Amino acid sequence: KLVGPTEFTEGCDREPIQFLGRVQSHGLLMALDAGDLQIVRVSDNSERLIGIRPEDLLGQSAPSVFSGEFRDVIESCLHDLSAGKNNPLRLDIAVRGESVTFDGVVHRTGDCVIVELENPRTEAHARSPRGRVIDQHFEFVRGTLADVAQLSDLDEIGQQITRAVRGYTGFDRVMLYRFEEDEHGVVIGEDRPEEMEPFLGLHYPASDVPQQARKLYCRSLLRLIVDVDDPGSPVVASDDRQARVPLDLSHAVLRSVSETHIEYLRNMDVGASMSISLVQGGRLWGLIACHHRGPRFVSYERRAACEMLGAVVMGQITAAEQAIAERRRAAANADCAKIVQAAATRASISDALVEYERPFLSLVEATGAAVFIGGTTRLLGTTPELKNVTRILDEIENSVGGPISRLERVAELSADFSQFSKNCCGVLAMRFVNGDAILFFRPETVRTIKWAGNPYREVEDRPASVSESDSPLDRLSPRNSFAIFAESVRGRSVPWTEANLEVAELLKSSIESLLGRRADEVSQLQR
Ligand code: BLA
């Protein structure tokens, strides 16, 4: 059965990813009753990790099973759990007669205290020879910030961050992944080994990181998938508690992730994955996404440093974005002033716009324009035929109206407009008070975006490839993701932004005042 891309991805947003009842098996999870610290749930790998069977833990009081110190440690941690400020706790636990040090990560959910144990020695990477672990973490954050602070270009920032995170965590590939206004994602920074295929510049459909995951990632800022081949360890309870009330693992660092996502990673030949949330004003702006070809564990401390880096780097990215937008706005305003000034000295405004074609089009990042001013009509750049331009103008007048309107899918106005919608599907139309008008055009998104390695033709020439597979899961891979993305934006242009609209308004009012002056001059001459 062939499954269309939307049909296939529809269910993605509904999987309850925090209630899967399973943890990654390199660590142990226990849920304690917040009142008496009795162990009410435990992951079924406890015997391997601490030498005690789940059934011997369930129903026991945690301080009595471990040591008296355990209670103090948990209590000290409990009164300020929200930020995980006291994590990790170093706990020494006697396992089969030998003392083993664990990182204890504690948080509260409902009436349970969740204790997760990880062995920091599992981390293979970059142990400091003299054990100055803390200094290393501190240097990573401070050094990366200092490097990024020098930069004002988003590409360079992306390069710098991904290089730093890759060096520090040892992942094979690190990407900076940004969500666009319409929620689809794009890789804007990447550091990888030479031999690996570049993902830089690839675009992904919004469904690749479904809505509930984005929501969760705004609150829980880092996840590590240590081994995609790990089936995970179910969390068991002494009674039928798990069946009645599923345990909320939203903030559990060991949470096993969705099987669909695991499949996606497998298809990409990824063995381990880590992602750091970049949250801007409560919205998931993007992720720092890390891939490894084999399994990879990163210690809690190192993860905490990554999380902190994400937060501060987000501030720097926001500042850089604002500076870039400000520069663009200033440049567009200056160009607009120059063009209007030139128009003021010419007999015909349209002639001036034609003469300044390039800066005129780039005012609103368009590739074509139709100018209807003072009884003349001019087509600039790539536009539909004149008769169709006129029809578009009429349709907009009839159905959308307003002095300035923008649309991304011209075929919305009339189905037969799809004949030219590859090159001209985005329309920004302005109507002047005297009835004159300017229309700007943009091509399909796939024709606008650029990416490394793969020209868009490959996608375009094989539009059916996304539906060829029998199993929907086979289609979960970056290349197919790109094809699905391309299909999802067929017939649609890159959205006109608020910044585009702002410049359009400026242009409109400038030309209007020119038109007004001309009209005055004409009437004075006539008098
Ligand atoms: C989660 N999807 C994710 C995550 C990433 C991506 C980064 C976060 C988990 C992690 O850190 O690994 C997507 N990863 C990407 C993309 C790139 C990358 C785009 O490296 C590009 C290079 N995924 C799908 C479809 C579905 C889906 C069609 O492609 C739904 C059917 C689901 N993705 C999905 C789910 C999660 C997810 C459910 C949440 C996993 C979890 O946290 O449990």
CSV table of N, CA and C in Angstrom, one decimal, residues 301-363:
chain,number,residue,atom,x,y,z
A,301,GLU,N,27.6,15.0,33.9
A,301,GLU,CA,28.3,16.3,34.0
A,301,GLU,C,28.6,17.0,32.7
A,302,ARG,N,29.0,16.2,31.8
A,302,ARG,CA,29.3,16.7,30.5
A,302,ARG,C,28.0,17.1,29.8
A,303,ARG,N,27.0,16.3,30.0
A,303,ARG,CA,25.7,16.7,29.4
A,303,ARG,C,25.2,18.0,30.0
A,304,ALA,N,25.4,18.2,31.3
A,304,ALA,CA,25.0,19.4,32.0
A,304,ALA,C,25.7,20.6,31.4
A,305,ALA,N,27.0,20.4,31.1
A,305,ALA,CA,27.8,21.5,30.4
A,305,ALA,C,27.2,21.8,29.0
A,306,CYS,N,26.8,20.8,28.3
A,306,CYS,CA,26.2,21.0,27.0
A,306,CYS,C,24.9,21.8,27.1
A,307,GLU,N,24.1,21.4,28.1
A,307,GLU,CA,22.8,22.0,28.3
A,307,GLU,C,23.0,23.5,28.6
A,308,MET,N,24.0,23.8,29.4
A,308,MET,CA,24.3,25.2,29.8
A,308,MET,C,24.8,25.9,28.5
A,309,LEU,N,25.6,25.3,27.8
A,309,LEU,CA,26.1,25.9,26.5
A,309,LEU,C,24.9,26.3,25.6
A,310,GLY,N,24.0,25.4,25.5
A,310,GLY,CA,22.8,25.6,24.7
A,310,GLY,C,22.1,26.9,25.1
A,311,ALA,N,21.9,27.0,26.4
A,311,ALA,CA,21.2,28.2,26.9
A,311,ALA,C,21.9,29.5,26.6
A,312,VAL,N,23.3,29.5,26.8
A,312,VAL,CA,24.0,30.8,26.6
A,312,VAL,C,24.1,31.1,25.1
A,313,VAL,N,24.4,30.0,24.4
A,313,VAL,CA,24.5,30.2,22.9
A,313,VAL,C,23.2,30.7,22.3
A,314,MET,N,22.1,30.3,22.9
A,314,MET,CA,20.8,30.8,22.4
A,314,MET,C,20.7,32.3,22.5
A,315,GLY,N,21.3,32.8,23.6
A,315,GLY,CA,21.3,34.3,23.8
A,315,GLY,C,22.1,34.9,22.7
A,316,GLN,N,23.2,34.3,22.4
A,316,GLN,CA,24.1,34.9,21.4
A,316,GLN,C,23.5,34.8,20.0
A,317,ILE,N,22.9,33.7,19.7
A,317,ILE,CA,22.2,33.6,18.4
A,317,ILE,C,21.1,34.6,18.3
A,318,THR,N,20.3,34.8,19.4
A,318,THR,CA,19.2,35.8,19.3
A,318,THR,C,19.8,37.1,19.0
A,319,ALA,N,20.9,37.5,19.7
A,319,ALA,CA,21.5,38.8,19.5
A,319,ALA,C,22.0,38.9,18.0
A,320,ALA,N,22.6,37.8,17.5
A,320,ALA,CA,23.1,37.9,16.1
A,320,ALA,C,21.9,38.0,15.2
A,321,GLU,N,20.8,37.3,15.4
A,321,GLU,CA,19.7,37.4,14.5
A,321,GLU,C,19.1,38.8,14.5
A,322,GLN,N,19.0,39.4,15.7
A,322,GLN,CA,18.5,40.8,15.7
A,322,GLN,C,19.4,41.7,15.0
A,323,ALA,N,20.7,41.5,15.1
A,323,ALA,CA,21.7,42.4,14.4
A,323,ALA,C,21.5,42.2,12.9
A,324,ILE,N,21.4,41.0,12.5
A,324,ILE,CA,21.2,40.7,11.0
A,324,ILE,C,20.0,41.3,10.5
A,325,ALA,N,18.9,41.1,11.2
A,325,ALA,CA,17.6,41.7,10.8
A,325,ALA,C,17.7,43.2,10.7
A,326,GLU,N,18.4,43.8,11.7
A,326,GLU,CA,18.5,45.3,11.7
A,326,GLU,C,19.3,45.8,10.5
A,327,ARG,N,20.4,45.0,10.2
A,327,ARG,CA,21.3,45.4,9.0
A,327,ARG,C,20.4,45.3,7.8
A,328,ARG,N,19.7,44.2,7.6
A,328,ARG,CA,18.8,44.0,6.4
A,328,ARG,C,17.8,45.1,6.3
A,329,ARG,N,17.2,45.5,7.4
A,329,ARG,CA,16.2,46.5,7.4
A,329,ARG,C,16.8,47.8,6.9
A,330,ALA,N,18.0,48.1,7.5
A,330,ALA,CA,18.7,49.4,7.2
A,330,ALA,C,19.0,49.4,5.7
A,331,ALA,N,19.6,48.3,5.2
A,331,ALA,CA,20.0,48.2,3.8
A,331,ALA,C,18.7,48.4,2.9
A,332,ALA,N,17.6,47.7,3.2
A,332,ALA,CA,16.4,47.7,2.4
A,332,ALA,C,15.9,49.2,2.4
A,333,ASN,N,15.9,49.8,3.6
A,333,ASN,CA,15.4,51.2,3.7
A,333,ASN,C,16.2,52.1,2.8
A,334,ALA,N,17.6,51.9,2.8
A,334,ALA,CA,18.4,52.8,2.0
A,334,ALA,C,18.2,52.5,0.5
A,335,ASP,N,18.1,51.3,0.2
A,335,ASP,CA,17.8,50.9,-1.3
A,335,ASP,C,16.5,51.5,-1.7
A,336,CYS,N,15.5,51.4,-0.8
A,336,CYS,CA,14.2,51.9,-1.2
A,336,CYS,C,14.2,53.4,-1.4
A,337,ALA,N,14.9,54.1,-0.5
A,337,ALA,CA,15.1,55.6,-0.6
A,337,ALA,C,15.8,55.9,-1.9
A,338,LYS,N,16.8,55.2,-2.3
A,338,LYS,CA,17.6,55.4,-3.5
A,338,LYS,C,16.7,55.3,-4.7
A,339,ILE,N,16.0,54.2,-4.7
A,339,ILE,CA,15.1,53.9,-5.9
A,339,ILE,C,14.0,55.0,-6.1
A,340,VAL,N,13.4,55.3,-5.0
A,340,VAL,CA,12.3,56.3,-5.0
A,340,VAL,C,12.8,57.7,-5.4
A,341,GLN,N,14.0,58.0,-4.9
A,341,GLN,CA,14.7,59.3,-5.3
A,341,GLN,C,14.9,59.3,-6.8
A,342,ALA,N,15.4,58.2,-7.3
A,342,ALA,CA,15.7,58.1,-8.8
A,342,ALA,C,14.4,58.3,-9.5
A,343,ALA,N,13.3,57.6,-9.0
A,343,ALA,CA,12.0,57.7,-9.7
A,343,ALA,C,11.5,59.1,-9.7
A,344,ALA,N,11.8,59.9,-8.6
A,344,ALA,CA,11.3,61.3,-8.5
A,344,ALA,C,11.9,62.1,-9.6
A,345,THR,N,13.1,61.8,-10.1
A,345,THR,CA,13.7,62.6,-11.1
A,345,THR,C,13.4,62.2,-12.5
A,346,ARG,N,12.7,61.0,-12.7
A,346,ARG,CA,12.4,60.5,-14.0
A,346,ARG,C,11.0,61.0,-14.4
A,347,ALA,N,10.8,61.0,-15.7
A,347,ALA,CA,9.5,61.3,-16.2
A,347,ALA,C,8.5,60.2,-15.8
A,348,SER,N,9.1,58.9,-15.9
A,348,SER,CA,8.2,57.8,-15.6
A,348,SER,C,8.8,57.0,-14.4
A,349,ILE,N,7.9,56.8,-13.5
A,349,ILE,CA,8.3,56.0,-12.3
A,349,ILE,C,8.7,54.6,-12.7
A,350,SER,N,7.9,54.0,-13.6
A,350,SER,CA,8.2,52.6,-14.0
A,350,SER,C,9.6,52.5,-14.6
A,351,ASP,N,10.0,53.5,-15.4
A,351,ASP,CA,11.3,53.4,-16.0
A,351,ASP,C,12.4,53.3,-15.0
A,352,ALA,N,12.2,54.1,-13.9
A,352,ALA,CA,13.2,54.0,-12.8
A,352,ALA,C,13.3,52.7,-12.2
A,353,LEU,N,12.1,52.1,-12.0
A,353,LEU,CA,12.1,50.7,-11.3
A,353,LEU,C,12.7,49.7,-12.2
A,354,VAL,N,12.5,49.8,-13.5
A,354,VAL,CA,13.2,48.9,-14.5
A,354,VAL,C,14.7,49.1,-14.4
A,355,GLU,N,15.1,50.3,-14.4
A,355,GLU,CA,16.5,50.6,-14.4
A,355,GLU,C,17.2,50.0,-13.1
A,356,TYR,N,16.5,50.1,-12.0
A,356,TYR,CA,17.0,49.5,-10.7
A,356,TYR,C,16.5,48.1,-10.5
A,357,GLU,N,16.3,47.4,-11.5
A,357,GLU,CA,15.6,46.1,-11.3
A,357,GLU,C,16.1,45.2,-10.2
A,358,ARG,N,17.5,45.0,-10.1
A,358,ARG,CA,18.0,44.1,-9.1
A,358,ARG,C,17.7,44.6,-7.7
A,359,PRO,N,18.2,45.8,-7.3
A,359,PRO,CA,17.8,46.2,-5.9
A,359,PRO,C,16.3,46.3,-5.7
A,360,PHE,N,15.6,46.6,-6.7
A,360,PHE,CA,14.1,46.7,-6.6
A,360,PHE,C,13.6,45.4,-6.2
A,361,LEU,N,13.9,44.3,-6.9
A,361,LEU,CA,13.4,43.0,-6.6
A,361,LEU,C,13.9,42.5,-5.2
A,362,SER,N,15.2,42.8,-4.9
A,362,SER,CA,15.7,42.3,-3.7
A,362,SER,C,15.1,43.0,-2.5
A,363,LEU,N,14.5,44.1,-2.7
A,363,LEU,CA,13.8,44.8,-1.5
A,363,LEU,C,13.0,43.8,-0.7
